[in-house]
Coordinates of C-alpha atoms in Angstrom, one line a residue:
M1 CA 3.7 -44.3 12.4
P2 CA 4.7 -44.1 8.5
E3 CA 7.6 -46.1 7.8
Y4 CA 10.4 -44.0 5.6
K5 CA 12.9 -45.7 3.1
L6 CA 15.8 -44.0 1.3
A7 CA 17.0 -45.5 -1.7
K8 CA 21.0 -45.8 -1.3
N9 CA 21.8 -44.0 -4.6
M10 CA 19.2 -41.1 -4.3
K11 CA 19.9 -38.4 -6.4
R12 CA 20.0 -34.9 -4.4
T13 CA 19.7 -31.9 -6.8
L14 CA 18.0 -28.4 -6.4
K15 CA 16.2 -28.5 -9.4
R16 CA 13.2 -29.5 -7.8
K17 CA 11.8 -31.5 -4.5
V18 CA 8.9 -33.5 -5.8
L19 CA 6.3 -35.1 -4.0
I20 CA 4.3 -38.0 -5.6
V21 CA 1.1 -39.1 -3.6
G22 CA 0.2 -42.5 -4.5
G23 CA 3.1 -44.0 -6.7
S24 CA 3.8 -47.5 -5.7
R25 CA 2.9 -48.7 -8.8
G26 CA 1.8 -47.6 -12.4
L27 CA 1.6 -44.0 -13.3
G28 CA 2.8 -42.7 -10.0
F29 CA 5.5 -45.0 -9.8
A30 CA 6.5 -43.9 -13.7
L31 CA 6.3 -40.6 -12.7
A32 CA 8.7 -41.0 -9.6
R33 CA 11.2 -42.6 -11.9
N34 CA 11.0 -40.0 -14.6
F35 CA 11.4 -37.3 -12.1
C36 CA 14.2 -38.8 -10.7
G37 CA 15.8 -39.2 -14.3
D38 CA 15.4 -35.2 -14.9
G39 CA 17.6 -34.4 -11.8
C40 CA 14.7 -33.8 -9.2
E41 CA 14.7 -35.3 -5.5
T42 CA 11.8 -37.2 -5.6
V43 CA 9.7 -38.6 -2.7
V44 CA 6.7 -41.0 -2.9
L45 CA 3.9 -41.4 -1.0
S46 CA 1.7 -44.5 -0.3
R47 CA 0.1 -47.2 1.6
T48 CA 2.0 -50.0 0.0
A49 CA 5.8 -50.3 -1.0
P50 CA 6.6 -49.8 -4.4
H51 CA 6.2 -52.9 -6.9
S52 CA 10.5 -52.6 -7.4
T53 CA 13.3 -52.5 -5.5
D54 CA 14.8 -50.6 -8.0
I55 CA 14.3 -47.0 -7.3
E56 CA 15.9 -44.0 -6.9
F57 CA 13.6 -42.1 -4.5
E58 CA 12.6 -42.0 -1.2
T59 CA 9.1 -43.6 -0.2
I60 CA 7.1 -43.0 2.9
L61 CA 4.9 -46.1 3.5
A62 CA 1.5 -44.1 4.9
D63 CA -2.4 -43.4 4.2
A64 CA -2.9 -40.3 2.3
V65 CA -6.4 -40.1 3.1
E66 CA -6.1 -40.1 6.6
N67 CA -7.1 -37.0 8.5
G68 CA -4.4 -34.6 8.4
A69 CA -2.1 -36.5 6.6
A70 CA -1.8 -33.8 3.5
E71 CA -0.7 -30.9 5.8
R72 CA 1.4 -33.3 7.8
Y73 CA 3.7 -34.8 4.8
L74 CA 3.4 -31.6 2.9
R75 CA 5.3 -29.8 6.3
E76 CA 7.7 -32.8 6.7
V77 CA 8.5 -32.9 3.2
K78 CA 8.6 -29.4 1.8
P79 CA 8.0 -29.9 -1.7
N80 CA 7.8 -27.3 -4.7
L81 CA 5.7 -29.9 -6.5
V82 CA 2.9 -32.2 -6.0
V83 CA 1.3 -35.0 -8.4
I84 CA -1.7 -36.2 -6.6
S85 CA -1.8 -39.7 -8.2
F86 CA -3.8 -41.8 -5.6
A87 CA -7.3 -43.1 -6.6
E88 CA -9.8 -45.9 -6.1
G89 CA -11.9 -47.5 -8.7
I90 CA -15.3 -49.4 -9.2
Y91 CA -16.7 -50.9 -11.9
K92 CA -20.4 -51.5 -11.4
Q93 CA -23.8 -51.0 -12.5
P94 CA -25.0 -48.1 -10.4
E95 CA -28.2 -50.3 -9.2
A96 CA -25.6 -52.4 -7.4
L97 CA -23.7 -50.2 -5.8
V98 CA -23.7 -50.5 -1.6
D99 CA -23.4 -47.4 0.4
T100 CA -20.2 -48.6 1.9
E101 CA -18.9 -48.6 -1.7
V102 CA -20.0 -45.3 -2.3
E103 CA -18.5 -43.7 0.7
R104 CA -15.2 -45.1 0.5
I105 CA -14.7 -44.2 -3.2
I106 CA -15.8 -40.5 -1.9
E107 CA -13.5 -40.6 0.6
T108 CA -10.1 -41.5 -1.2
N109 CA -11.2 -39.6 -4.3
A110 CA -13.0 -36.9 -3.7
K111 CA -12.5 -35.7 0.3
G112 CA -8.7 -37.2 -0.2
A113 CA -7.8 -35.1 -3.5
I114 CA -9.4 -32.2 -2.0
S115 CA -7.6 -32.1 1.3
W116 CA -4.6 -32.0 -0.4
I117 CA -5.0 -29.6 -2.7
T118 CA -6.0 -27.1 -0.4
A119 CA -3.0 -28.1 1.8
A120 CA -1.0 -27.6 -1.2
I121 CA -2.3 -24.1 -2.5
R122 CA -1.8 -23.1 1.8
L123 CA 1.4 -24.5 2.5
L124 CA 3.7 -24.9 -1.0
P125 CA 6.1 -22.0 -1.6
A126 CA 5.2 -19.3 -4.4
K127 CA 5.7 -20.6 -8.0
S128 CA 5.2 -24.4 -7.2
K129 CA 3.5 -26.5 -9.7
I130 CA 0.5 -28.9 -8.3
G131 CA -0.5 -31.7 -10.7
W132 CA -3.9 -34.0 -10.7
V133 CA -4.4 -36.9 -12.0
S134 CA -8.1 -36.9 -13.4
S135 CA -10.0 -39.2 -16.2
L136 CA -11.6 -39.1 -19.2
T137 CA -15.0 -40.3 -17.3
A138 CA -15.1 -37.2 -15.6
L139 CA -16.3 -35.7 -18.8
I140 CA -17.7 -38.7 -21.0
P141 CA -20.5 -40.3 -18.5
D142 CA -20.2 -44.1 -18.4
E143 CA -22.7 -45.9 -15.9
N144 CA -20.4 -48.4 -14.9
W145 CA -18.0 -46.0 -13.7
A146 CA -20.7 -43.8 -12.3
I147 CA -19.4 -43.3 -8.7
Y148 CA -15.5 -43.1 -9.7
A149 CA -16.4 -40.5 -12.7
A150 CA -18.4 -38.3 -10.4
T151 CA -15.7 -37.8 -7.6
K152 CA -13.1 -37.2 -10.6
A153 CA -15.8 -34.6 -12.1
A154 CA -16.0 -33.2 -8.8
V155 CA -12.4 -32.5 -7.8
N156 CA -11.9 -31.4 -11.7
H157 CA -14.1 -28.5 -10.7
F158 CA -13.3 -27.8 -7.3
I159 CA -9.8 -27.0 -9.0
E160 CA -11.5 -24.4 -11.0
C161 CA -13.3 -22.5 -8.1
V162 CA -9.8 -22.8 -6.0
R163 CA -7.6 -21.8 -8.9
P164 CA -7.7 -18.0 -8.5
A165 CA -6.6 -18.7 -4.9
A166 CA -3.8 -20.7 -6.1
L167 CA -2.8 -18.3 -9.0
R168 CA -2.8 -15.6 -6.2
R169 CA 0.1 -17.8 -4.6
G170 CA 1.8 -18.1 -7.8
I171 CA 0.7 -21.9 -7.7
S172 CA -0.5 -23.5 -11.0
I173 CA -2.3 -26.6 -10.8
T174 CA -2.1 -28.9 -13.9
V175 CA -5.5 -31.5 -14.7
C176 CA -4.0 -34.5 -16.7
Y177 CA -6.1 -36.8 -18.5
P178 CA -3.6 -40.0 -18.8
G179 CA -6.2 -42.2 -20.9
C180 CA -6.5 -46.0 -20.5
L181 CA -3.2 -47.5 -19.3
Q182 CA -1.7 -50.7 -18.6
T183 CA -1.7 -51.4 -15.2
D184 CA -4.0 -53.7 -13.1
F185 CA -6.5 -50.7 -12.0
H186 CA -9.8 -52.0 -14.3
L187 CA -9.3 -55.4 -13.1
A188 CA -8.9 -54.2 -9.4
A189 CA -11.7 -51.9 -9.9
G190 CA -14.0 -55.4 -10.9
A191 CA -13.8 -54.7 -15.0
S192 CA -13.3 -58.2 -17.0
A193 CA -10.4 -56.6 -18.8
T194 CA -8.1 -53.6 -19.6
P195 CA -9.1 -51.9 -22.4
A196 CA -7.6 -52.3 -25.8
G197 CA -5.3 -49.5 -26.7
A198 CA -4.2 -49.1 -23.4
V199 CA -0.8 -47.1 -23.5
S200 CA 2.3 -48.1 -20.9
P201 CA 2.5 -45.5 -18.0
D202 CA 6.1 -44.9 -19.1
S203 CA 5.4 -44.4 -22.5
I204 CA 3.7 -40.8 -21.2
A205 CA 5.3 -40.0 -18.1
N206 CA 8.0 -37.8 -19.8
E207 CA 5.2 -35.7 -21.4
M208 CA 3.1 -35.1 -18.5
R209 CA 6.0 -34.4 -16.3
E210 CA 7.0 -31.4 -19.0
A211 CA 3.1 -30.3 -18.9
I212 CA 2.9 -30.3 -14.8
E213 CA 6.2 -28.3 -15.0
A214 CA 5.0 -25.7 -17.9
G215 CA 1.6 -25.8 -15.7
R216 CA -0.6 -26.7 -18.8
E217 CA -3.3 -29.3 -18.8
F218 CA -2.2 -32.7 -20.1
W219 CA -3.9 -35.0 -22.7
V220 CA -2.2 -38.4 -23.4
A221 CA -3.1 -37.8 -27.2
E222 CA -4.9 -35.6 -29.4
M223 CA -7.5 -38.6 -30.0
D224 CA -8.9 -38.0 -26.4
R225 CA -9.8 -34.3 -26.5
L226 CA -11.2 -34.9 -30.0
I227 CA -13.8 -37.4 -28.4
V228 CA -14.5 -35.0 -25.8
E229 CA -15.1 -32.2 -28.3
K230 CA -17.3 -34.5 -30.2
Y231 CA -19.2 -35.9 -27.1
Y232 CA -20.0 -32.0 -26.0
E233 CA -20.7 -31.0 -29.4
E234 CA -23.4 -33.7 -29.6
R235 CA -24.7 -32.8 -26.0
R236 CA -25.0 -29.1 -27.0
R237 CA -27.0 -30.0 -30.3
I238 CA -29.3 -32.4 -27.9
L239 CA -30.1 -29.0 -25.9
M240 CA -30.5 -27.2 -28.7
E241 CA -33.3 -29.5 -29.8
T242 CA -35.6 -30.6 -26.5
N243 CA -36.7 -28.4 -23.8
G244 CA -37.0 -25.2 -25.9
G245 CA -33.5 -24.9 -26.7
L246 CA -30.8 -22.8 -24.8
K247 CA -32.1 -19.5 -23.4

């Protein structure tokens, strides 16, 4: 049975009702605080309690990837903006991966996210917003993040497949690339350290919120976009020079 907790000073406004799925810490937590600060009624659903008690949003302690969770909590909360921010990473050489790890990452990152997106398209009211937290690894291969990257790429492609259905209901879907963040994600996944140049989730939360509300793709910095463009330019060059070139 999920546990509901309501902050004493929670703001109640009619601007938007926001549901952050996976927001007890890191980027999800920063986004929840930012939406609250912008005058939105905000609810966070996560497996664990927020890492800070200084909050102004409601929390629901529940497993987002449990069968039926998406439909249940969308019906209960009745949001008109949903951010899907949960993910599990594993940093490992591909030959060292075992089946249980692969299954767990797929269950959480791919199956879980897809179930929330499909339920949101079906149940959210017209003119609602969906934000999906993707990763640069979905665009640029990295063998140590192979299974994590594959799940992120799969959901990216799924979104492009279902975007017309969402638009028919007046619902926008924003894919977000937050880049490397100063959280415990990398260490929890098995990496030796958080990459140099990682930024604070709080430093990008406002810009990311505005991108989701506007329905436009979010990049933490123009540098990230240029890195991806350079990668695909190189891929095109290789394809043109090998296997008879592009037909």
